[in-house]
XYZ file of C-alpha atoms in Angstrom:
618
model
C -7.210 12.443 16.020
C -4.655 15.152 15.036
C -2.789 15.852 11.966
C 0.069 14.005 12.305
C 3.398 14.954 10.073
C 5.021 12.739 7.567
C 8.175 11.196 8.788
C 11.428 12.464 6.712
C 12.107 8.182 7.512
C 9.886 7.143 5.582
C 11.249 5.112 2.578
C 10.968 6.420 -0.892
C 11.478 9.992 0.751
C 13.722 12.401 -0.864
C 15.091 15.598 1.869
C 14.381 19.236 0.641
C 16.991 21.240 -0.378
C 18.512 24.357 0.912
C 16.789 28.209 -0.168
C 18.022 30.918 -1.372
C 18.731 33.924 0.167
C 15.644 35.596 -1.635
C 13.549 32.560 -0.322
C 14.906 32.938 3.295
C 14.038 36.966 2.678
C 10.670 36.173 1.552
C 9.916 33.534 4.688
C 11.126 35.819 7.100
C 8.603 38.788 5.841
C 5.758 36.115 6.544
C 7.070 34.855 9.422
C 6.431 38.849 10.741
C 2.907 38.888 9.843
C 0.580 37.440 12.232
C -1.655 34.946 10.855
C -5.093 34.525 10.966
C -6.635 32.356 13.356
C -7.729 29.789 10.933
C -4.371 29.620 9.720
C -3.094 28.595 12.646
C -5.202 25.708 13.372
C -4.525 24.111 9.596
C -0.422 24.882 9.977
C -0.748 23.848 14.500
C -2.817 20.569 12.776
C 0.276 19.322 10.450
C 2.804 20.200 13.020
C 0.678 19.334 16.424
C 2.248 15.982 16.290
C 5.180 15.831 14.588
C 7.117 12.452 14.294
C 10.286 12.290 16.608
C 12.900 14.477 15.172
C 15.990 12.143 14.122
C 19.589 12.282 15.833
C 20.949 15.625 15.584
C 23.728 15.896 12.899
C 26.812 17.924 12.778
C 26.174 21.333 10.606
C 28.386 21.763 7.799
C 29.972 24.788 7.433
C 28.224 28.082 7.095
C 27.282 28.802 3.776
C 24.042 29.813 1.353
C 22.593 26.647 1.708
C 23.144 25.662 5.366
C 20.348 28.467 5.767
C 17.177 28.214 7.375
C 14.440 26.874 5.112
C 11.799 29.690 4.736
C 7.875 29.411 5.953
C 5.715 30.239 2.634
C 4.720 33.653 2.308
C 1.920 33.389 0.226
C -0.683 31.538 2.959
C -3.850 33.316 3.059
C -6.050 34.060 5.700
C -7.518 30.251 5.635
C -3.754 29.594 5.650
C -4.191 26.607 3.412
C -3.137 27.616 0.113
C 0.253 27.269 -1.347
C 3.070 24.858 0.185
C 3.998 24.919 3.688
C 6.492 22.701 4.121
C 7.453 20.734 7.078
C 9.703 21.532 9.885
C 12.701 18.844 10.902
C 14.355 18.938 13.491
C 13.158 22.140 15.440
C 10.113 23.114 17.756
C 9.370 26.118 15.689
C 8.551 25.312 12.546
C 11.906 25.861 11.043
C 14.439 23.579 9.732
C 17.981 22.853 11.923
C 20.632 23.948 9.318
C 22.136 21.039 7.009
C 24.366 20.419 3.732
C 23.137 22.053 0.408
C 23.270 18.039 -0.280
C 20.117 17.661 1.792
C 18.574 19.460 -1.359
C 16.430 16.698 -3.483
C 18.972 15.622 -5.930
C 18.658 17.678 -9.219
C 16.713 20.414 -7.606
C 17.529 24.052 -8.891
C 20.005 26.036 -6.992
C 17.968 28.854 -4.970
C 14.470 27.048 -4.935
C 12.341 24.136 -2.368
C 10.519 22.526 -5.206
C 11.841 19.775 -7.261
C 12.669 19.749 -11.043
C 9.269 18.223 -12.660
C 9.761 14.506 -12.843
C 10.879 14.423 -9.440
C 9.032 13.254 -6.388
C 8.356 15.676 -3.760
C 8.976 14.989 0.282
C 5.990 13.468 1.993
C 7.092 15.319 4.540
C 6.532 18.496 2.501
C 2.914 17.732 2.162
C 0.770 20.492 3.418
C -2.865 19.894 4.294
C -4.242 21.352 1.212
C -2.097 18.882 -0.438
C -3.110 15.932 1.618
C -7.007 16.217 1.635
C -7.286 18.197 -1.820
C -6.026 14.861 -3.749
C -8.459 12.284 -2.013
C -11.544 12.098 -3.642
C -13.276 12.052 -0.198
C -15.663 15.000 1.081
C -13.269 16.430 3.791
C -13.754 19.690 5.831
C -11.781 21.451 8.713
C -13.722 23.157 11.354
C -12.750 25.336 14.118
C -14.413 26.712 17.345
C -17.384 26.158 19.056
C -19.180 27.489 15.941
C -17.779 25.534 14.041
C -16.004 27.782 11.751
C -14.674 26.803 8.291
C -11.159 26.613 8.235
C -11.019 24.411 4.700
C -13.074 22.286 2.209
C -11.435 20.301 -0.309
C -12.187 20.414 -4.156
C -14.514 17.595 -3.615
C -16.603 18.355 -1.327
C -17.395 21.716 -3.378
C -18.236 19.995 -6.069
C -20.737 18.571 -4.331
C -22.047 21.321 -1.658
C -20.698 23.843 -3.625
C -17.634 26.214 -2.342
C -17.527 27.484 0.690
C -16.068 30.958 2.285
C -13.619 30.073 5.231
C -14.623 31.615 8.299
C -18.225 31.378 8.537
C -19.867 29.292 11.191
C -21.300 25.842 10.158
C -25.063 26.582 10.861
C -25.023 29.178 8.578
C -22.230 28.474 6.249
C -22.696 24.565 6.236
C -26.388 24.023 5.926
C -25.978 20.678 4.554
C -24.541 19.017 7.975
C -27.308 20.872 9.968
C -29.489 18.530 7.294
C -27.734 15.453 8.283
C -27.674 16.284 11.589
C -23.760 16.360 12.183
C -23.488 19.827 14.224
C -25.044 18.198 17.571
C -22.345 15.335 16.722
C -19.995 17.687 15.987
C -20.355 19.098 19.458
C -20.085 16.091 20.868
C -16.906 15.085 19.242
C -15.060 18.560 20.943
C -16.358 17.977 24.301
C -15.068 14.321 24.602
C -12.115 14.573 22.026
C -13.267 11.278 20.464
C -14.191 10.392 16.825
C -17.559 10.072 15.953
C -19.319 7.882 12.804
C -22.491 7.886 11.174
C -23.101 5.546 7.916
C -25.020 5.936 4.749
C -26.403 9.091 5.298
C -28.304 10.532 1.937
C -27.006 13.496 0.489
C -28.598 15.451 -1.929
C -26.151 16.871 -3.852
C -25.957 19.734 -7.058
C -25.391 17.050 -9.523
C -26.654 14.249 -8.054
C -28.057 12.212 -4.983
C -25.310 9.801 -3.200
C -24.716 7.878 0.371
C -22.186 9.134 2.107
C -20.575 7.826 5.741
C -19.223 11.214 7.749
C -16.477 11.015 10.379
C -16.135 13.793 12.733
C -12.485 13.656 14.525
C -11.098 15.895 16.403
C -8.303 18.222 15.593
C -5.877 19.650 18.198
C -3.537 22.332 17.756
C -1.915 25.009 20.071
C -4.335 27.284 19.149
C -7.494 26.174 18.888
C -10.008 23.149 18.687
C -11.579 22.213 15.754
C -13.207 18.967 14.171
C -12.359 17.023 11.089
C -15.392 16.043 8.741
C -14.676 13.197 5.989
C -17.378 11.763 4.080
C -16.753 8.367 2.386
C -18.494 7.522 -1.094
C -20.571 4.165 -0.352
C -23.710 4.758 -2.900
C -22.011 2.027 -4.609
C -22.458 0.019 -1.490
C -25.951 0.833 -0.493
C -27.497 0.235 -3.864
C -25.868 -2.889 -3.916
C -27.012 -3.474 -0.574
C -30.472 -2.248 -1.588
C -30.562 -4.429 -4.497
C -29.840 -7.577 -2.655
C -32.453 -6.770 -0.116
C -35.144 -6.598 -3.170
C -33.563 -9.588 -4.654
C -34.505 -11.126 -1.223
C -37.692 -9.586 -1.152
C -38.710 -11.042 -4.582
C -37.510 -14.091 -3.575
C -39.470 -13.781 -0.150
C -42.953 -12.923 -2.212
C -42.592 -15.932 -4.559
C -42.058 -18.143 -1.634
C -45.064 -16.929 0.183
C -47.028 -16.851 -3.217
C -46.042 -20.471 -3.738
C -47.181 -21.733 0.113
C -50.206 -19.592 0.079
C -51.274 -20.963 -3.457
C -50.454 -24.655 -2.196
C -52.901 -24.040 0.996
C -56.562 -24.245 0.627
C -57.780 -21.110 -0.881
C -61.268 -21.574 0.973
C -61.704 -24.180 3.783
C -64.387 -27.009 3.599
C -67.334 -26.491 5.846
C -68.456 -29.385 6.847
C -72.278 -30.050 8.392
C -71.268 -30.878 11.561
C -68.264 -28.305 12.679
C -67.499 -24.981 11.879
C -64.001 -24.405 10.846
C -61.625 -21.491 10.612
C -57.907 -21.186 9.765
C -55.115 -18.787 9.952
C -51.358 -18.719 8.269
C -49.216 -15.981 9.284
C -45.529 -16.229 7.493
C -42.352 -15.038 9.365
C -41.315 -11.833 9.705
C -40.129 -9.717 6.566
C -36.312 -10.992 6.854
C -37.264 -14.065 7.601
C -37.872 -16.948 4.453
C -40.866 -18.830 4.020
C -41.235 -21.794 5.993
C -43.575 -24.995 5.303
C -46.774 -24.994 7.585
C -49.959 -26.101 6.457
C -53.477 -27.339 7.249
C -56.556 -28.407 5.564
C -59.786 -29.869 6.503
C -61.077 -32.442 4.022
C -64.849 -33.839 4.440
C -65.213 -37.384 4.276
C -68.612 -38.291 3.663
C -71.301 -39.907 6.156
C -70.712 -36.184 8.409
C -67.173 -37.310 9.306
C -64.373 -34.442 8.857
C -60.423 -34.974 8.335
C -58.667 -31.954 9.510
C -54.629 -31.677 9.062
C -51.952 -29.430 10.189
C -48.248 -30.150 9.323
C -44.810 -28.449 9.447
C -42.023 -29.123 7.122
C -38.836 -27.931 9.147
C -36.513 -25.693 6.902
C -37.615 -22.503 5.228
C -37.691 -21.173 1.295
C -39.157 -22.391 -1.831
C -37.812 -25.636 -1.041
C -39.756 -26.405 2.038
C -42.638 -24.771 0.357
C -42.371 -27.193 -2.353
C -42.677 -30.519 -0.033
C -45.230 -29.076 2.100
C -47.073 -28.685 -1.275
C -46.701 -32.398 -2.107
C -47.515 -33.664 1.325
C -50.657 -31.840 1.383
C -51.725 -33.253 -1.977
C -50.709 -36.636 -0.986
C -52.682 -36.282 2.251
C -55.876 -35.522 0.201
C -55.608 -38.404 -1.406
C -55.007 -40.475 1.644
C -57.660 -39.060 2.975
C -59.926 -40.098 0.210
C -59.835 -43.488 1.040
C -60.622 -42.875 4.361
C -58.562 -45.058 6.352
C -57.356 -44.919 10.162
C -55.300 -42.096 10.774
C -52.670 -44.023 12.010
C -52.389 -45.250 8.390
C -52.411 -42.033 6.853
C -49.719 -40.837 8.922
C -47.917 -44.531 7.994
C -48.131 -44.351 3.851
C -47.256 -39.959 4.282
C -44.198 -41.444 6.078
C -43.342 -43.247 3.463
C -43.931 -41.075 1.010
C -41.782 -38.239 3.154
C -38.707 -40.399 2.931
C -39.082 -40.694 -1.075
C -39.780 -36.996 -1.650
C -36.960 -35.465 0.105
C -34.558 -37.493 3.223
C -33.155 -34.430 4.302
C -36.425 -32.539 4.960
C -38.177 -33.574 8.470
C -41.507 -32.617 8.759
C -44.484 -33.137 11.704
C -48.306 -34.010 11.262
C -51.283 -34.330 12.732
C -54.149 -35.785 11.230
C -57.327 -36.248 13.198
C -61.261 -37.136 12.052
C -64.397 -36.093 13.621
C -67.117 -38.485 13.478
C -70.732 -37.015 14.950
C -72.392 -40.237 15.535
C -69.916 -41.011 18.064
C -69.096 -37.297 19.229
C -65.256 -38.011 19.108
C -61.946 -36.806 17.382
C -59.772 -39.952 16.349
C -56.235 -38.632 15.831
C -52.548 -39.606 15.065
C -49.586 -37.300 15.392
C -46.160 -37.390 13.675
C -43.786 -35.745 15.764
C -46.159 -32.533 16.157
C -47.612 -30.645 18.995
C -50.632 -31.922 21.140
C -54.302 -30.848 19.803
C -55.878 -28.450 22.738
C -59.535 -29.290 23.155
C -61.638 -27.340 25.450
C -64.969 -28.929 26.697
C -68.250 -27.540 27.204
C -67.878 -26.609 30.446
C -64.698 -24.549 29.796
C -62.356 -26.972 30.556
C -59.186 -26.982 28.502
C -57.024 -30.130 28.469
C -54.174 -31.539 25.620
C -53.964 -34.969 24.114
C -51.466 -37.301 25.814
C -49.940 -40.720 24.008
C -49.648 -41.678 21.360
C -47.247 -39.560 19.677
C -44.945 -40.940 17.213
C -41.369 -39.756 15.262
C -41.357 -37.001 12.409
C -42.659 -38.112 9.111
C -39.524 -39.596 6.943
C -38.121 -41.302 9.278
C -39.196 -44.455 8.937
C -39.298 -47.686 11.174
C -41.889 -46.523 13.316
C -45.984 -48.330 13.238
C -47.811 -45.138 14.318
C -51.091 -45.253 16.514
C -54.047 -43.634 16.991
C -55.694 -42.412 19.787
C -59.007 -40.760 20.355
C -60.661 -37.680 22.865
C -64.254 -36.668 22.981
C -65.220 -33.931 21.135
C -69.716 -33.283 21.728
C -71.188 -30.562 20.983
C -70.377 -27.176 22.711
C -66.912 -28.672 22.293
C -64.046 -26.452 20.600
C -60.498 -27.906 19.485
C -57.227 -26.018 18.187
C -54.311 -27.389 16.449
C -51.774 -25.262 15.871
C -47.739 -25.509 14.784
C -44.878 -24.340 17.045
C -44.457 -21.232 15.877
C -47.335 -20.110 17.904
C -45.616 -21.578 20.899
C -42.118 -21.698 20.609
C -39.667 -18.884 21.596
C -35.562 -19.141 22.017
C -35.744 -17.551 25.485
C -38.431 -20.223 27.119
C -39.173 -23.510 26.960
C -41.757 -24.450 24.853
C -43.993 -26.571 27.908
C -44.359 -22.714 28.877
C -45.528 -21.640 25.558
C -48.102 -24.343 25.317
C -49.247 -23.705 29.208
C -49.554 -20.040 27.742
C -51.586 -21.312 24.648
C -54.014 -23.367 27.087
C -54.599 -20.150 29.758
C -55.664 -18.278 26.099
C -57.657 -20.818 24.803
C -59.538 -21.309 27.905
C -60.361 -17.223 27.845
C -61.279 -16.750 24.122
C -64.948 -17.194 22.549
C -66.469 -16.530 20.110
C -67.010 -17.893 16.421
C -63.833 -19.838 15.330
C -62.201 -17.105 13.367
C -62.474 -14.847 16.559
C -60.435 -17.254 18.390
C -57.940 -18.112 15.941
C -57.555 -13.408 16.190
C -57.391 -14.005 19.788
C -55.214 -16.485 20.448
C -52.643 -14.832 18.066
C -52.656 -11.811 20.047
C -52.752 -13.532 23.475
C -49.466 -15.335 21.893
C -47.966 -11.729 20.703
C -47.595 -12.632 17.430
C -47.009 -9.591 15.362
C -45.422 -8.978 11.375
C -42.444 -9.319 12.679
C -42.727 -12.525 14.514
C -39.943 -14.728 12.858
C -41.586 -18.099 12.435
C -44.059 -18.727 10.652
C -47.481 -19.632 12.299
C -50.740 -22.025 11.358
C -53.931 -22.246 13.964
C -56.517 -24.298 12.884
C -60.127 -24.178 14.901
C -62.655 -26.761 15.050
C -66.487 -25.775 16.708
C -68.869 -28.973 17.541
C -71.442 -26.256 18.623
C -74.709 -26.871 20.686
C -77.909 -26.448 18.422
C -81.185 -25.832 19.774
C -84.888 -24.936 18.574
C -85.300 -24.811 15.456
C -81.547 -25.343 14.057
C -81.681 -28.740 16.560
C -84.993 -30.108 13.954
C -82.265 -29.740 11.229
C -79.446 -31.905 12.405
C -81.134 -35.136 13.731
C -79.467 -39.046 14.133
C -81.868 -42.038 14.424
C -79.985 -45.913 14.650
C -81.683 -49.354 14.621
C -79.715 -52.378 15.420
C -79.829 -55.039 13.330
C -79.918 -58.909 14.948
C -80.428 -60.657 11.408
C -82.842 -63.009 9.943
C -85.352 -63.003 7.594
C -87.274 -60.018 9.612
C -84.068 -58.249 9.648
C -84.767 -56.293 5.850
C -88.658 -55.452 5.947
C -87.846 -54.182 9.785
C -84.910 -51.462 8.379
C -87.506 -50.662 5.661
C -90.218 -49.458 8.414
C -87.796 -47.813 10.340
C -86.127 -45.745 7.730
C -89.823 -44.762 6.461
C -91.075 -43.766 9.684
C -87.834 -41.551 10.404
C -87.818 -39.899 6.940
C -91.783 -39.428 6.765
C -90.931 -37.813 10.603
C -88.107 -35.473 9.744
C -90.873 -34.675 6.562
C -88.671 -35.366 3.596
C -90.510 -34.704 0.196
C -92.186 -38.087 -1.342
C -89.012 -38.379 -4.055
C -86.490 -37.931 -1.513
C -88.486 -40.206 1.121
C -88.474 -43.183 -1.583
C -84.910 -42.846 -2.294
C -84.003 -43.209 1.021
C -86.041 -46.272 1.772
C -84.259 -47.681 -1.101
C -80.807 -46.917 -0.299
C -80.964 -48.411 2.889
C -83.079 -51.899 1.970
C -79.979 -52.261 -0.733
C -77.278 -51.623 2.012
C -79.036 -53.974 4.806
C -79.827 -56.504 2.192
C -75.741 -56.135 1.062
C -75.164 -56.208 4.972
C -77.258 -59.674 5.455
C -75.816 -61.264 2.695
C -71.746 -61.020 3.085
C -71.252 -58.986 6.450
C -71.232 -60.683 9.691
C -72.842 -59.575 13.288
C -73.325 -56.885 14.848
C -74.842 -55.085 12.093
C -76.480 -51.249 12.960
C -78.998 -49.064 10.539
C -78.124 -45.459 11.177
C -79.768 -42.255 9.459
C -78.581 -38.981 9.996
C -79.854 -35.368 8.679
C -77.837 -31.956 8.701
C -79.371 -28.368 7.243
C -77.632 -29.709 3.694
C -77.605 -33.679 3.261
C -79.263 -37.241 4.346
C -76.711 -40.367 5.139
C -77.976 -43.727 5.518
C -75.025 -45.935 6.755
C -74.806 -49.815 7.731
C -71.895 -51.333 9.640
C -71.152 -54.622 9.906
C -68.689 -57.234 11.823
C -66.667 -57.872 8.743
C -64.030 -56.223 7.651
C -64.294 -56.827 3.707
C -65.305 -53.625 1.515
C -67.520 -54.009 -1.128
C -66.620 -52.729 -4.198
C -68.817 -51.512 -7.311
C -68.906 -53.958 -10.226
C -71.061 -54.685 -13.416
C -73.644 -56.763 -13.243
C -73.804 -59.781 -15.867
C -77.673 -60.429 -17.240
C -77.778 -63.821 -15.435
C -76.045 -62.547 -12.192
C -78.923 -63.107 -9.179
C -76.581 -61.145 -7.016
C -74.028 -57.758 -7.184
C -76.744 -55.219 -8.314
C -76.899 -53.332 -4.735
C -73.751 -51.203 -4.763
C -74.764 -50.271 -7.758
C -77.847 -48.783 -7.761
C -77.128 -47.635 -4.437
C -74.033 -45.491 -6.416
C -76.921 -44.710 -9.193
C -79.520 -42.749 -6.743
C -77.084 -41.129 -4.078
C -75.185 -38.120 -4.559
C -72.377 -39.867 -3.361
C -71.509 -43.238 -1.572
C -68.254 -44.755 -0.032
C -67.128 -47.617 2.335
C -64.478 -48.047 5.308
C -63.151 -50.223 8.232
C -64.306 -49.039 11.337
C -61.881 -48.736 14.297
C -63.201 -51.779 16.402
C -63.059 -54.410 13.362
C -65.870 -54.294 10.626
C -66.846 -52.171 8.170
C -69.034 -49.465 7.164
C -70.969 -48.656 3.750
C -72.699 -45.168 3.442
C -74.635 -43.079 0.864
C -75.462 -39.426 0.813
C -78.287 -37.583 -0.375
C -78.189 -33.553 -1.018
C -81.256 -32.215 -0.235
C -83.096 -29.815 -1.897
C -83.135 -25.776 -1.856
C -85.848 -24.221 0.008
């Protein structure tokens, strides 16, 4: 970029008037001395390209004011100080004669400078008077040193002054700081503008953010480079202050999800769990994943993992209230086909613009399987004993909230030495694959990690490269069925007597449930109680169930069930007693000697009515 000079056409201009013949005198004596170097490449930089001269006019006749206009003869060496005013007309510098009219109207006879109150020629502008008015940092350099040619009054004020002449490494410290002289360098050898933004400065009054522009400067004399430094402090702390805005914002989401996920998972008996929630990168909002892993009762285990599309305190905020309503589904331990039916429901009420996906799924031991429905979500990866990884197919149904749809539930074997993952698409998806890959990925991982279930979930997060930065959020949930054996196989025992009715049918479930607790070598008090919790349920069983009917009794390192099923598909309930009643007292003392007790439809038709027992502390 060169210094380009004003155009006399400008509107609003007013044309210089003639000098004297003591002003002509005085530019002709400067016009002999030869000026300094630096001089030259501030007066080349206003005059290198000059604007097309206009139409050459008739002179008027000789007189005092048709002469020459003089060059200023008080330029110092930097050759910026005083007014040089602007040539018209001519190659050299000088003005082609013209009318003492061309004088600005009321200007004083003998003199270039207009009466105060009167606007000066743009044209007349000199570079001190163009760059010493904005309130910019600007600097002229010349050379392949860099030599100072000119700072304005701002840019002292905040470097200090400077002495013209002296080579920027030395006499410019501060851009060697910012690291502007190896731009600088660049900028002469290819002659094209160069930017760098919001640079900190460290200033004598204060600290700022500047943006520098280095252009180039040519002149007939020499190269040199332009530095202008914009103010934008302003604009980076308000910059700054809408990033911590976001930040703050950011935190409370991410408080709010992680304080609406469990803040310690359930262990159940039977599995051994792990879990992992990794939010999205730092730029990135909050988004509305979740699991959980809810025991049921009689060894059986719900576990959950959902996604609420969207991101921010919003989506936090329904993932929050599907959870809880989830747990309480859960609690009544139905199908989980109809838990994902009454959360789709209950989706649609919360919020119809938020989608989200869900898979619920239930582990029973007895039968060594994982019962599952899914909402729209990715499939459960289970790998087998023998290392064999494979996903659940069908049935899959829409996204929760939409409504219309009778979900279904489908069921894959899960025995011991078996591990499952569930997992939400941020694990899997990415915008420059298809997500088929990413789950083919996810399976070639699973297969290859081992370990306890919190190593995997470490694993598999690194096998998937997901880092801080990764810009979804992600939720892995693990499930271990693991193989016991010795003395950790005496602790977690099953034992199940069919039932065919009859009279014989009650003393027979007695004798077996004695035997098996006296042979697992339950103390006396525990023994009794569980003798007595299952002649209640059998004798319940008898009385309103229907065939087949099953006795089952099952120990873990913490708890005894006793469970009976049934063919019928009505659940008792607890109820008082009246003092003549013959009948209704088994639920109820049943409820008064277990730890806990519950009912639910089994899968096939029926029912089943359980009671735990805690046993005690060695």
């Amino acid at each position: 970029m060169n210094f380009t000079r004003w155009s006399p056409r400008l509107p609003g201009t007013q044309r210089r008037g003639a000098a004297d013949q003591a002003a002509t005198k005085a530019a002709k004596a400067a016009k002999a001395a030869k000026p300094t170097r630096s001089a030259k490449l501030v007066r080349g930089a206003r005059t290198a390209k000059s604007v097309k001269p206009e139409k050459t006019r008739q002179p008027a006749a000789p007189g005092p004011a048709s002469d020459p206009d003089p060059e200023p003869a008080d330029a110092d060496a930097g050759g910026l100080t005083g007014t040089v005013p602007a040539a018209r007309g001519t190659d050299d510098g000088t003005r082609a004669p013209g009318p003492a009219a061309d004088a600005p109207e009321g200007a004083a006879p003998g003199t270039d400078r207009a009466p105060e109150g009167v606007a000066r020629s743009l044209d007349a502008l000199s570079v001190h008077d163009l760059l010493g008015e904005v309130p910019a940092l600007a600097a002229v350099v010349y050379g392949a040193d860099h030599r100072i040619a000119y700072v304005n009054d701002a840019y002292a004020q905040v470097f200090g002054p400077r002495t013209p002449g002296g080579p920027a490494r030395t006499a410019l410290p501060e851009l060697e700081e910012l690291g502007l002289l190896p731009l600088m360098d660049q900028v002469l050898r290819s002659g094209r503008p160069r930017t760098v933004k919001s640079r900190r400065v460290q200033g004598r009054d204060r600290t700022g953010y500047y943006t520098f522009t280095c252009t180039p400067i040519t002149t007939s004399e020499a190269a040199g480079v332009l530095i202008f430094a914009a103010d934008v402090t302003d604009q980076v702390e308000s910059a700054e202050r809408l990033r911590s805005s976001e930040r703050r914002q950011r935190e409370a989401a991410v408080t709010l999800q992680r304080s609406l996920l469990p803040q310690e998972l359930e262990q159940p008996d039977e599995l051994r769990v792990a879990a992992t929630y990794q939010p999205g990168g730092t730029d990135a909002a909050v988004g509305g994943d979740w699991y959980d892993v809810i025991t049921l009762g009689a060894g059986r285990t719900a576990l959950v993992i959902g996604d609420v599309m969207g991101r921010g305190v919003r989506a936090a905020a329904v993932m929050g209230q599907l959870r809880t309503a989830v747990r309480a589904y859960a609690r009544l331990d139905l199908p989980p086909h109809e838990v994902l039916q009454l959360l789709d429901g209950l989706a649609a009420e919360i919020d119809a613009s938020q989608i989200a996906t869900c898979v619920y799924a239930v582990h029973d031991p007895h039968e060594g399987r994982l019962n599952y429905a899914s909402a729209g979500h990715l499939p459960i990866l289970v790998r087998d004993a023998d290392g064999t990884v494979h996903a659940t197919a069908e049935p899959t149904g829409p996204p929760l909230g939409t409504g219309g749809w009778m979900h279904s539930s489908g069921s894959v074997p899960l025995g011991e030495g078996a591990t499952a993952v569930l997992y939400t698409d941020g694990l899997v998806e990415r915008r420059d694959a298809d997500i088929d890959d990413g789950i083919a990925a996810l399976e070639r991982a699973f297969a290859g990690a081992s370990g306890s279930p919190q190593v995997i979930c470490d694993r598999m997060l690194r096998a998937m490269r997901i880092t801080a930065e990764h810009d979804d959020d992600v939720a892995v949930l693990v499930l271990q069925h693991p193989a016991r054996t010795g003395h950790e196989a005496e602790l977690f025992r099953g034992a199940s007597l069919d039932l065919l009715g009859g009279t014989e049918a009650a003393p027979r479930a007695r004798a077996f449930a004695s035997g098996v607790l006296a042979s697992w070598r339950f103390p006396t008090e525990l023994h009794d109680l569980g003798v007595l919790a299952a002649s209640e349920l059998v004798a319940n069983s008898l009385q309103h169930g229907t065939p087949p009917m099953r006795l089952r009794l099952r120990r873990t390192d913490r708890r005894l069930t006793v469970e009976v099923t049934d063919g019928d598909d009505h659940l008792p309930r607890r109820r008082r007693a009246e003092p003549a009643d013959e009948a209704g007292r088994g639920i109820s003392i049943v409820a008064t000697i277990a730890s806990t007790w519950g009912t639910r439809r089994t899968p096939g038709g029926g029912k089943a009515v359980w009671c735990e027992f805690a046993l005690p502390e060695e």
